[in-house]
Short mmCIF file of C-alpha atoms in Angstrom, two decimals:
data_model
loop_
_atom_site.label_atom_id
_atom_site.label_comp_id
_atom_site.label_asym_id
_atom_site.label_seq_id
_atom_site.Cartn_x
_atom_site.Cartn_y
_atom_site.Cartn_z
CA MET Y 1 99.99 84.82 95.26
CA THR Y 2 101.33 82.70 98.08
CA GLU Y 3 101.76 78.99 97.41
CA THR Y 4 101.52 76.99 100.62
CA ASN Y 5 103.49 73.98 99.37
CA GLU Y 6 105.91 75.78 97.09
CA THR Y 7 106.28 79.54 96.82
CA ALA Y 8 104.91 80.79 93.52
CA GLU Y 9 106.23 84.32 94.15
CA LEU Y 10 103.59 86.02 92.03
CA GLN Y 11 102.41 89.56 92.63
CA PRO Y 12 99.16 90.02 94.60
CA GLU Y 13 96.10 90.52 92.45
CA VAL Y 14 94.74 93.37 94.56
CA ALA Y 15 96.77 96.01 96.38
CA THR Y 16 94.64 97.55 99.12
CA THR Y 17 95.87 99.56 102.06
CA HIS Y 18 94.22 101.20 105.04
CA ASP Y 19 97.39 102.93 106.17
CA HIS Y 20 96.74 106.38 107.67
CA GLU Y 21 100.16 107.69 106.63
CA HIS Y 22 100.61 109.95 103.65
CA HIS Y 23 103.71 108.26 102.31
CA ASP Y 24 105.78 105.14 102.68
CA HIS Y 25 108.93 105.10 104.76
CA ALA Y 26 111.57 102.40 104.39
CA HIS Y 27 113.28 101.16 107.53
CA ASP Y 28 116.41 99.06 107.82
CA HIS Y 29 114.90 96.59 110.20
CA GLU Y 30 114.04 92.92 110.15
CA HIS Y 31 110.41 91.88 109.89
CA THR Y 32 109.30 88.35 110.69
CA HIS Y 33 106.46 87.66 108.25
CA GLN Y 34 104.25 84.61 108.28
CA HIS Y 35 104.79 82.38 105.25
CA ALA Y 36 101.03 82.08 104.67
CA PRO Y 37 99.17 84.83 106.54
CA ALA Y 38 95.99 83.84 108.32
CA LEU Y 39 92.71 84.63 106.58
CA ASN Y 40 89.45 85.60 108.24
CA PRO Y 41 87.25 82.47 107.85
CA GLU Y 42 84.10 84.59 107.50
CA LEU Y 43 85.54 86.33 104.45
CA THR Y 44 87.59 83.49 102.95
CA ARG Y 45 86.62 82.15 99.54
CA GLU Y 46 88.19 79.27 97.60
CA ILE Y 47 88.12 78.52 93.89
CA ASP Y 48 89.26 75.41 92.00
CA VAL Y 49 91.15 76.01 88.77
CA GLU Y 50 92.28 73.51 86.13
CA VAL Y 51 94.28 74.04 82.94
CA GLY Y 52 94.42 71.31 80.29
CA ALA Y 53 97.55 69.22 79.74
CA ASP Y 54 97.98 70.47 76.16
CA GLU Y 55 98.03 74.09 77.26
CA VAL Y 56 100.51 73.27 80.03
CA SER Y 57 102.85 71.56 77.56
CA LYS Y 58 102.51 74.46 75.14
CA SER Y 59 103.46 76.93 77.86
CA PHE Y 60 106.49 74.87 78.89
CA LYS Y 61 107.67 74.66 75.26
CA THR Y 62 107.27 78.41 74.75
CA VAL Y 63 109.31 79.24 77.84
CA VAL Y 64 111.98 76.61 77.07
CA LYS Y 65 112.43 77.93 73.52
CA ARG Y 66 112.95 81.43 74.83
CA TYR Y 67 115.60 80.16 77.24
CA GLN Y 68 117.28 78.30 74.39
CA LYS Y 69 117.67 81.57 72.51
CA LEU Y 70 118.83 83.60 75.49
CA ALA Y 71 120.96 81.11 77.44
CA ARG Y 72 124.74 81.51 77.35
CA ILE Y 73 126.44 78.23 78.27
CA PRO Y 74 130.14 77.51 77.58
CA GLY Y 75 130.58 74.95 74.78
CA PHE Y 76 127.37 75.87 72.96
CA ARG Y 77 126.75 78.52 70.34
CA ALA Y 78 124.20 81.23 71.14
CA GLY Y 79 120.71 79.93 70.48
CA LYS Y 80 121.88 76.32 70.09
CA VAL Y 81 121.64 75.10 73.69
CA PRO Y 82 119.86 71.70 73.72
CA GLU Y 83 116.31 71.64 75.07
CA THR Y 84 117.15 68.89 77.57
CA LEU Y 85 119.97 70.98 79.05
CA VAL Y 86 117.71 74.04 79.39
CA ARG Y 87 115.04 71.94 81.11
CA SER Y 88 117.55 70.57 83.63
CA LYS Y 89 119.68 73.66 84.21
CA PHE Y 90 116.81 76.18 84.36
CA ALA Y 91 114.09 73.91 85.73
CA LYS Y 92 113.13 76.23 88.59
CA GLU Y 93 113.09 79.37 86.44
CA VAL Y 94 111.09 77.71 83.65
CA ARG Y 95 108.51 76.37 86.10
CA GLN Y 96 108.21 79.80 87.72
CA GLU Y 97 107.47 81.50 84.39
CA VAL Y 98 104.91 78.85 83.47
CA LEU Y 99 103.26 79.42 86.85
CA GLU Y 100 103.17 83.18 86.34
CA SER Y 101 101.66 82.90 82.87
CA LEU Y 102 99.09 80.17 83.54
CA VAL Y 103 98.12 80.68 87.19
CA SER Y 104 97.67 84.45 87.13
CA GLU Y 105 95.70 84.41 83.88
CA ARG Y 106 93.40 81.55 84.92
CA PHE Y 107 92.94 82.95 88.41
CA ARG Y 108 91.82 86.33 87.05
CA LYS Y 109 89.47 84.61 84.61
CA ALA Y 110 87.97 82.43 87.37
CA ILE Y 111 87.29 85.31 89.77
CA ASP Y 112 85.77 87.39 86.94
CA GLU Y 113 83.45 84.54 86.01
CA GLN Y 114 82.35 84.16 89.64
CA LYS Y 115 82.21 87.95 90.16
CA LEU Y 116 84.61 87.78 93.13
CA ARG Y 117 86.93 90.60 94.14
CA PRO Y 118 89.86 89.50 96.37
CA VAL Y 119 91.15 92.01 98.92
CA SER Y 120 94.04 89.81 100.04
CA GLU Y 121 96.92 88.12 98.28
CA PRO Y 122 95.57 84.74 97.06
CA GLN Y 123 97.16 81.65 98.56
CA LEU Y 124 97.67 78.64 96.27
CA LEU Y 125 96.62 75.32 97.76
CA ASP Y 126 97.28 71.78 96.45
CA LEU Y 127 99.19 73.02 93.41
CA GLN Y 128 100.02 70.35 90.84
CA LEU Y 129 102.18 71.46 87.94
CA PHE Y 130 104.04 68.99 85.71
CA ASP Y 131 104.81 69.19 82.01
CA GLY Y 132 102.33 67.11 80.04
CA GLN Y 133 99.78 66.95 82.87
CA PRO Y 134 96.82 69.21 83.72
CA LEU Y 135 97.57 72.12 86.03
CA LYS Y 136 95.34 71.99 89.09
CA PHE Y 137 95.21 74.29 92.09
CA LYS Y 138 92.94 75.89 94.64
CA ALA Y 139 93.22 79.56 95.53
CA ALA Y 140 92.09 80.92 98.89
CA PHE Y 141 91.62 84.63 99.49
CA GLU Y 142 89.57 87.18 101.40
CA VAL Y 143 86.76 89.29 99.99
CA ALA Y 144 85.37 92.55 101.33
CA PRO Y 145 82.50 92.23 103.82
CA GLU Y 146 79.01 93.60 103.31
CA ILE Y 147 78.77 96.64 105.57
CA ASP Y 148 75.31 97.62 106.73
CA ILE Y 149 75.41 101.20 108.01
CA ALA Y 150 71.67 101.71 108.39
CA GLY Y 151 71.04 104.35 111.04
CA TYR Y 152 74.45 106.03 110.79
CA ASP Y 153 72.75 109.42 110.45
CA SER Y 154 70.84 108.96 113.72
CA VAL Y 155 73.97 108.81 115.90
CA SER Y 156 73.90 111.64 118.44
CA VAL Y 157 76.95 113.90 118.53
CA THR Y 158 77.33 116.70 121.08
CA LYS Y 159 79.08 119.80 119.82
CA PRO Y 160 81.56 120.99 122.46
CA GLU Y 161 81.72 124.56 123.72
CA ALA Y 162 84.83 125.78 121.94
CA ALA Y 163 84.93 129.45 122.93
CA LEU Y 164 88.26 130.50 124.42
CA THR Y 165 87.91 131.65 128.05
CA ASP Y 166 89.70 134.66 129.50
CA ASP Y 167 91.76 132.36 131.74
CA GLU Y 168 92.83 130.23 128.76
CA TYR Y 169 93.87 133.31 126.83
CA ALA Y 170 95.75 134.67 129.85
CA ALA Y 171 97.63 131.37 130.14
CA GLU Y 172 98.48 131.50 126.42
CA LEU Y 173 99.78 135.06 126.71
CA ALA Y 174 101.71 134.17 129.86
CA ARG Y 175 103.54 131.40 127.96
CA VAL Y 176 104.59 133.86 125.27
CA LEU Y 177 105.76 136.45 127.79
CA ASP Y 178 107.53 133.86 129.92
CA SER Y 179 109.51 132.57 126.92
CA HIS Y 180 110.92 136.11 126.41
CA ALA Y 181 111.46 136.97 130.07
CA THR Y 182 114.88 137.59 131.61
CA VAL Y 183 115.80 136.15 135.02
CA GLU Y 184 118.10 138.10 137.33
CA PRO Y 185 119.32 137.20 140.84
CA VAL Y 186 118.11 139.33 143.76
CA GLU Y 187 121.21 140.49 145.65
CA GLU Y 188 119.30 141.98 148.60
CA ASP Y 189 119.49 139.94 151.80
CA ARG Y 190 115.83 139.27 152.45
CA PRO Y 191 113.32 136.41 152.63
CA LEU Y 192 111.20 135.18 149.75
CA ALA Y 193 107.98 137.13 149.17
CA ASP Y 194 105.07 136.93 146.76
CA GLY Y 195 106.17 137.79 143.25
CA ASP Y 196 109.68 136.37 143.77
CA TRP Y 197 110.96 133.25 142.05
CA ALA Y 198 112.65 130.76 144.32
CA GLU Y 199 115.52 128.78 142.82
CA ILE Y 200 115.40 125.43 144.60
CA GLN Y 201 116.93 121.98 144.71
CA PHE Y 202 114.59 119.23 145.90
CA ARG Y 203 114.13 115.53 146.53
CA GLY Y 204 110.70 114.03 147.06
CA GLU Y 205 109.70 110.59 148.33
CA VAL Y 206 106.24 109.27 147.46
CA LYS Y 207 104.66 107.95 150.64
CA ASP Y 208 103.03 104.56 150.29
CA LEU Y 209 99.95 103.63 152.28
CA ALA Y 210 101.58 100.30 153.11
CA GLN Y 211 103.73 100.34 156.25
CA THR Y 212 106.04 97.95 158.01
CA VAL Y 213 107.32 97.70 161.56
CA THR Y 214 111.10 97.69 162.02
CA GLU Y 215 113.48 98.11 164.95
CA ASP Y 216 113.36 101.85 164.26
CA GLY Y 217 109.55 101.98 164.42
CA VAL Y 218 106.88 102.25 161.74
CA GLN Y 219 108.17 103.03 158.25
CA SER Y 220 106.38 103.61 154.96
CA VAL Y 221 107.16 101.18 152.17
CA SER Y 222 107.44 102.65 148.69
CA ASN Y 223 108.74 101.24 145.43
CA SER Y 224 108.51 104.63 143.68
CA GLU Y 225 111.67 106.32 142.44
CA PRO Y 226 112.43 109.60 144.26
CA ILE Y 227 111.47 112.87 142.55
CA THR Y 228 114.46 115.18 142.16
CA GLY Y 229 115.18 118.58 140.67
CA GLU Y 230 118.09 121.01 140.36
CA ASP Y 231 117.90 124.77 139.81
CA VAL Y 232 114.11 124.72 139.52
CA LEU Y 233 112.29 128.08 139.55
CA ILE Y 234 109.00 128.40 141.46
CA GLU Y 235 106.94 131.58 141.61
CA ILE Y 236 105.94 132.47 145.18
CA GLY Y 237 102.21 133.14 145.27
CA GLY Y 238 101.99 132.20 141.61
CA LYS Y 239 98.70 131.05 140.13
CA ASN Y 240 100.14 127.68 139.17
CA THR Y 241 102.15 127.13 142.36
CA LEU Y 242 100.70 124.61 144.81
CA THR Y 243 99.58 126.07 148.15
CA ALA Y 244 101.94 123.80 150.11
CA PHE Y 245 104.98 125.14 148.21
CA ASN Y 246 103.83 128.75 148.66
CA GLU Y 247 103.37 128.30 152.40
CA ALA Y 248 106.67 126.47 152.87
CA LEU Y 249 108.83 128.82 150.75
CA ARG Y 250 107.26 132.16 151.66
CA GLY Y 251 109.60 133.81 154.21
CA ALA Y 252 112.52 131.43 153.62
CA LYS Y 253 116.03 132.67 152.81
CA PRO Y 254 118.76 131.36 150.47
CA GLY Y 255 120.66 128.46 152.04
CA GLN Y 256 117.71 127.39 154.16
CA GLU Y 257 116.70 123.70 154.11
CA LEU Y 258 113.02 122.84 154.39
CA LYS Y 259 111.03 119.66 154.99
CA PHE Y 260 107.32 119.46 154.21
CA GLU Y 261 104.67 117.21 152.72
CA VAL Y 262 102.43 117.86 149.72
CA ASP Y 263 99.05 116.16 149.19
CA TYR Y 264 98.43 116.19 145.45
CA PRO Y 265 94.80 116.34 144.27
CA ALA Y 266 93.36 113.33 142.46
CA ASP Y 267 92.99 115.35 139.24
CA PHE Y 268 96.60 116.62 139.27
CA GLY Y 269 98.00 116.89 135.73
CA GLU Y 270 100.98 114.58 136.31
CA ARG Y 271 99.57 111.07 136.73
CA ARG Y 272 102.51 109.86 138.77
CA LEU Y 273 101.67 112.38 141.51
CA ALA Y 274 97.87 112.51 141.27
CA GLY Y 275 96.33 111.54 144.61
CA GLN Y 276 99.75 110.92 146.19
CA THR Y 277 101.41 112.35 149.29
CA VAL Y 278 105.03 113.36 148.73
CA SER Y 279 107.57 114.17 151.43
CA TYR Y 280 110.00 116.85 150.21
CA ASP Y 281 113.50 117.93 151.24
CA VAL Y 282 114.04 121.36 149.67
CA THR Y 283 117.07 123.64 149.67
CA VAL Y 284 116.57 127.31 148.75
CA LYS Y 285 119.50 128.22 146.47
CA GLY Y 286 118.57 131.79 145.63
CA ILE Y 287 115.96 134.45 144.95
CA LYS Y 288 115.32 135.43 141.35
CA HIS Y 289 113.38 138.20 139.70
CA LYS Y 290 111.80 137.86 136.27
CA SER Y 291 111.58 140.85 134.00
CA TYR Y 292 109.11 140.79 131.15
CA PRO Y 293 109.36 142.82 127.93
CA GLU Y 294 107.15 145.85 127.44
CA ARG Y 295 103.94 145.06 125.59
CA ASP Y 296 104.50 147.52 122.79
CA ALA Y 297 104.90 147.67 119.02
CA GLU Y 298 108.64 146.96 119.21
CA PHE Y 299 108.07 143.68 121.07
CA ALA Y 300 105.18 142.80 118.74
CA LYS Y 301 107.50 143.12 115.73
CA GLN Y 302 109.99 140.79 117.43
CA LEU Y 303 107.24 138.20 117.72
CA GLY Y 304 106.26 138.35 114.04
CA ASN Y 305 104.96 140.53 111.28
CA TYR Y 306 102.72 142.64 113.54
CA GLU Y 307 102.27 146.40 113.32
CA ASN Y 308 101.43 146.87 116.99
CA TRP Y 309 100.76 145.01 120.23
CA GLU Y 310 96.98 145.01 119.71
CA GLU Y 311 97.37 143.21 116.37
CA PHE Y 312 99.58 140.58 118.01
CA GLU Y 313 97.04 139.96 120.79
CA THR Y 314 94.23 139.66 118.24
CA LYS Y 315 96.15 137.05 116.23
CA LEU Y 316 97.25 135.21 119.37
CA ARG Y 317 93.63 134.95 120.52
CA GLU Y 318 92.56 133.74 117.06
CA HIS Y 319 95.28 131.06 116.95
CA ALA Y 320 94.55 129.89 120.50
CA SER Y 321 90.82 129.77 119.71
CA ASP Y 322 91.43 127.75 116.55
CA ARG Y 323 93.67 125.29 118.39
CA LYS Y 324 91.08 124.77 121.12
CA LYS Y 325 88.25 124.43 118.60
CA ASN Y 326 90.19 121.90 116.51
CA ALA Y 327 91.24 119.87 119.55
CA LEU Y 328 87.69 119.70 120.93
CA GLU Y 329 86.14 118.93 117.55
CA ASN Y 330 88.69 116.20 116.84
CA ALA Y 331 87.89 114.65 120.22
CA ALA Y 332 84.16 114.83 119.40
CA LYS Y 333 84.77 113.25 115.98
CA ASP Y 334 86.77 110.45 117.58
CA LYS Y 335 83.89 109.82 119.98
CA MET Y 336 81.45 109.78 117.04
CA LEU Y 337 83.60 107.27 115.16
CA GLY Y 338 83.87 105.16 118.32
CA GLU Y 339 80.08 105.00 118.41
CA PHE Y 340 80.03 103.85 114.79
CA VAL Y 341 82.51 101.08 115.64
CA GLU Y 342 80.24 99.91 118.47
CA LYS Y 343 77.06 100.23 116.40
CA PHE Y 344 78.14 98.45 113.20
CA GLN Y 345 79.48 94.91 113.46
CA PHE Y 346 81.06 93.16 110.48
CA PRO Y 347 84.06 90.88 109.83
CA ILE Y 348 87.39 92.57 109.05
CA PRO Y 349 89.76 91.23 106.36
CA GLU Y 350 92.91 89.98 108.05
CA ALA Y 351 94.93 91.39 105.14
CA PHE Y 352 93.81 94.92 106.08
CA VAL Y 353 94.64 94.33 109.74
CA GLN Y 354 98.16 93.11 108.91
CA GLN Y 355 98.76 96.11 106.63
CA GLN Y 356 97.70 98.48 109.40
CA ILE Y 357 99.86 96.71 111.97
CA GLU Y 358 102.84 97.13 109.64
CA ALA Y 359 101.98 100.81 109.13
CA ARG Y 360 101.78 101.41 112.90
CA LEU Y 361 105.02 99.52 113.43
CA ASP Y 362 106.78 101.57 110.75
CA ARG Y 363 105.60 104.82 112.34
CA GLY Y 364 106.85 103.65 115.73
CA LEU Y 365 110.25 102.65 114.34
CA ARG Y 366 110.56 105.93 112.49
CA ALA Y 367 109.92 107.76 115.76
CA LEU Y 368 112.56 105.65 117.53
CA ALA Y 369 115.04 106.40 114.73
CA GLN Y 370 114.36 110.14 115.09
CA GLN Y 371 114.99 109.80 118.83
CA GLY Y 372 118.40 108.30 118.07
CA MET Y 373 117.87 104.54 118.35
CA LYS Y 374 120.47 102.66 116.33
CA VAL Y 375 119.59 100.10 113.64
CA GLU Y 376 121.36 97.30 115.52
CA ASP Y 377 119.24 98.03 118.59
CA MET Y 378 116.07 98.01 116.49
CA ARG Y 379 116.97 94.54 115.24
CA LYS Y 380 116.95 93.29 118.84
CA LEU Y 381 113.32 94.30 119.35
CA ASP Y 382 110.72 91.56 119.76
CA PHE Y 383 108.73 92.16 116.57
CA VAL Y 384 106.28 89.34 117.28
CA GLN Y 385 105.32 90.98 120.58
CA LEU Y 386 105.30 94.44 119.02
CA ARG Y 387 102.87 93.32 116.31
CA ALA Y 388 100.65 91.63 118.86
CA SER Y 389 100.53 94.81 120.95
CA GLN Y 390 99.38 96.82 117.92
CA ARG Y 391 96.59 94.48 116.86
CA ASP Y 392 93.60 95.90 118.79
CA LEU Y 393 94.33 99.47 117.70
CA ALA Y 394 94.93 98.33 114.11
CA VAL Y 395 91.60 96.47 114.01
CA ASN Y 396 89.81 99.57 115.28
CA GLU Y 397 91.52 101.83 112.73
CA VAL Y 398 90.69 99.49 109.85
CA LYS Y 399 87.06 99.28 110.94
CA VAL Y 400 86.80 103.09 111.14
CA SER Y 401 88.30 103.39 107.64
CA MET Y 402 85.89 100.85 106.17
CA ILE Y 403 82.88 102.51 107.79
CA LEU Y 404 83.95 105.94 106.51
CA ASP Y 405 84.50 104.53 103.01
CA ARG Y 406 80.98 103.08 103.04
CA ILE Y 407 79.41 106.29 104.36
CA ALA Y 408 81.35 108.31 101.76
CA GLU Y 409 79.63 106.24 99.06
CA VAL Y 410 76.19 106.89 100.56
CA GLU Y 411 76.83 110.59 101.17
CA GLY Y 412 78.51 111.06 97.80
CA VAL Y 413 81.64 112.56 99.33
CA THR Y 414 84.28 113.25 96.70
CA LEU Y 415 87.75 114.76 96.77
CA SER Y 416 88.63 117.50 94.32
CA GLU Y 417 91.92 117.59 92.47
CA GLU Y 418 92.47 121.06 93.95
CA ASP Y 419 92.33 119.59 97.46
CA LEU Y 420 94.79 116.89 96.46
CA GLU Y 421 97.16 119.41 94.89
CA ARG Y 422 97.15 121.53 98.07
CA GLU Y 423 98.03 118.46 100.13
CA LEU Y 424 100.86 117.50 97.75
CA LEU Y 425 102.21 121.06 97.88
CA LEU Y 426 102.22 120.93 101.68
CA LEU Y 427 104.01 117.57 101.65
CA SER Y 428 106.51 118.95 99.15
CA ILE Y 429 107.31 121.89 101.42
CA GLN Y 430 107.56 119.69 104.54
CA SER Y 431 109.81 117.09 102.87
CA ARG Y 432 111.76 119.65 100.79
CA GLU Y 433 111.16 117.45 97.77
CA PRO Y 434 110.27 119.09 94.42
CA LEU Y 435 106.52 118.85 93.79
CA GLU Y 436 106.82 117.02 90.47
CA THR Y 437 109.36 114.55 91.87
CA LEU Y 438 107.08 113.89 94.84
CA ARG Y 439 104.03 113.41 92.63
CA ASP Y 440 105.86 110.98 90.32
CA ARG Y 441 107.21 108.95 93.25
CA LEU Y 442 103.82 108.69 94.93
CA SER Y 443 102.14 107.79 91.64
CA ASN Y 444 104.59 104.94 91.08
CA ASP Y 445 104.48 103.42 94.57
CA GLY Y 446 100.73 103.75 95.16
CA GLY Y 447 101.17 106.53 97.69
CA LEU Y 448 98.96 108.92 95.74
CA ASP Y 449 95.97 106.60 96.01
CA ARG Y 450 96.57 106.20 99.75
CA ILE Y 451 96.67 109.97 100.21
CA ARG Y 452 93.47 110.33 98.21
CA GLU Y 453 91.77 107.59 100.28
CA GLN Y 454 92.79 109.12 103.58
CA MET Y 455 91.80 112.66 102.59
CA ARG Y 456 88.37 111.39 101.52
CA ARG Y 457 87.92 109.66 104.89
CA GLU Y 458 88.90 112.81 106.77
CA LYS Y 459 86.47 114.84 104.67
CA THR Y 460 83.73 112.27 105.31
CA GLY Y 461 84.35 112.50 109.05
CA SER Y 462 84.02 116.29 108.91
CA VAL Y 463 80.85 116.12 106.78
CA LEU Y 464 79.30 113.68 109.26
CA TYR Y 465 80.29 115.79 112.25
CA GLU Y 466 78.68 118.91 110.80
CA LYS Y 467 75.59 116.90 109.89
CA LEU Y 468 75.13 115.12 113.21
CA ALA Y 469 76.54 117.56 115.80
CA SER Y 470 74.03 119.54 117.80
#
């Protein structure tokens, strides 16, 4: 519980998380937490609790007597410390234990009587606790919303065409072959021709539509950083080579300097260049030739446990097909869940939102740590701004989780222990932590329940997709 006037420092009554991670990760960084987190007014409930003066006095006496027996104070024999000295020297500790015994017990009794189930840490308001006087306090907390999901099974979901095309397979095979190709310089004195690889150095300036008039005439104004590259290989006449580069480089010789412009299409893969016109200065440094390995059983065995080249191609096609199918289906599921979020409106507990913000922040910090950011640099980050930037996504994720939990109840989706064991085994292999050690750790810190929750949500999403997709 959180006491707004004085901190009671009691444990929360309900531990609920909507974190999408499978396990906790501790970071050595500073978090700036609110002393009394905001509660969603639509879900906030308050209860008044009172404990009689006699019971308060009895609790104080019980705690004081225990301190008398345990206290070790110079000048007094063990167990003989005067009650008045204990009350003065350990006033804060005694009061804390009385709070923990009386407040938690009476709070639980009060919410049971009123059939309330908090989903946030209760905040104590107007607490009055003095020996010999009645204990009075109010407790404010959030409860779960009523979620009406009527019509969830009428949401239209379009099943994407997931078949792998010949061009997609060819591109997949080309990536494999290219990663095992050898590049050799062409010593012959000749110009670049189709099939060659040009080794180039370049600098490109993005041309801005805005112009200004100077003493030297009209000049383009651009705030974009120049695009540069060293020892870049470009295939002349290649399928993925832009026409402008093919036309400019075809027929050029090593040492030649070229100037040309490239108009990038609006749907170009690199956003920075899409729809832009770039003026290039290119130097041809050399002509290269790529040699690819023979597509035979020997090469297939280098690539994995394959008996022959045909078996490798079959498995490659299967893996590429599965990846495409999973990517398209995941995108379709995300769209389906987005429609649920739009369709079903209900208040979200602020406690869940804050937990999800913390989870997203932890994942981001873990990624920064893996990229080499130092702890002292992490401490300089603006955590208030970082949390604020995560809020909208966190709210959406919490809402999706709550909708899936509700639908799982209606659909009767359950998770088998076999499914859970397979997931734990996978985590054990990934983390190189013994399975039993991992299971014990997750059981103790609540991680096992979070894994179970998340797996059930993922299963519910898949059940819904199969049910609704057409």
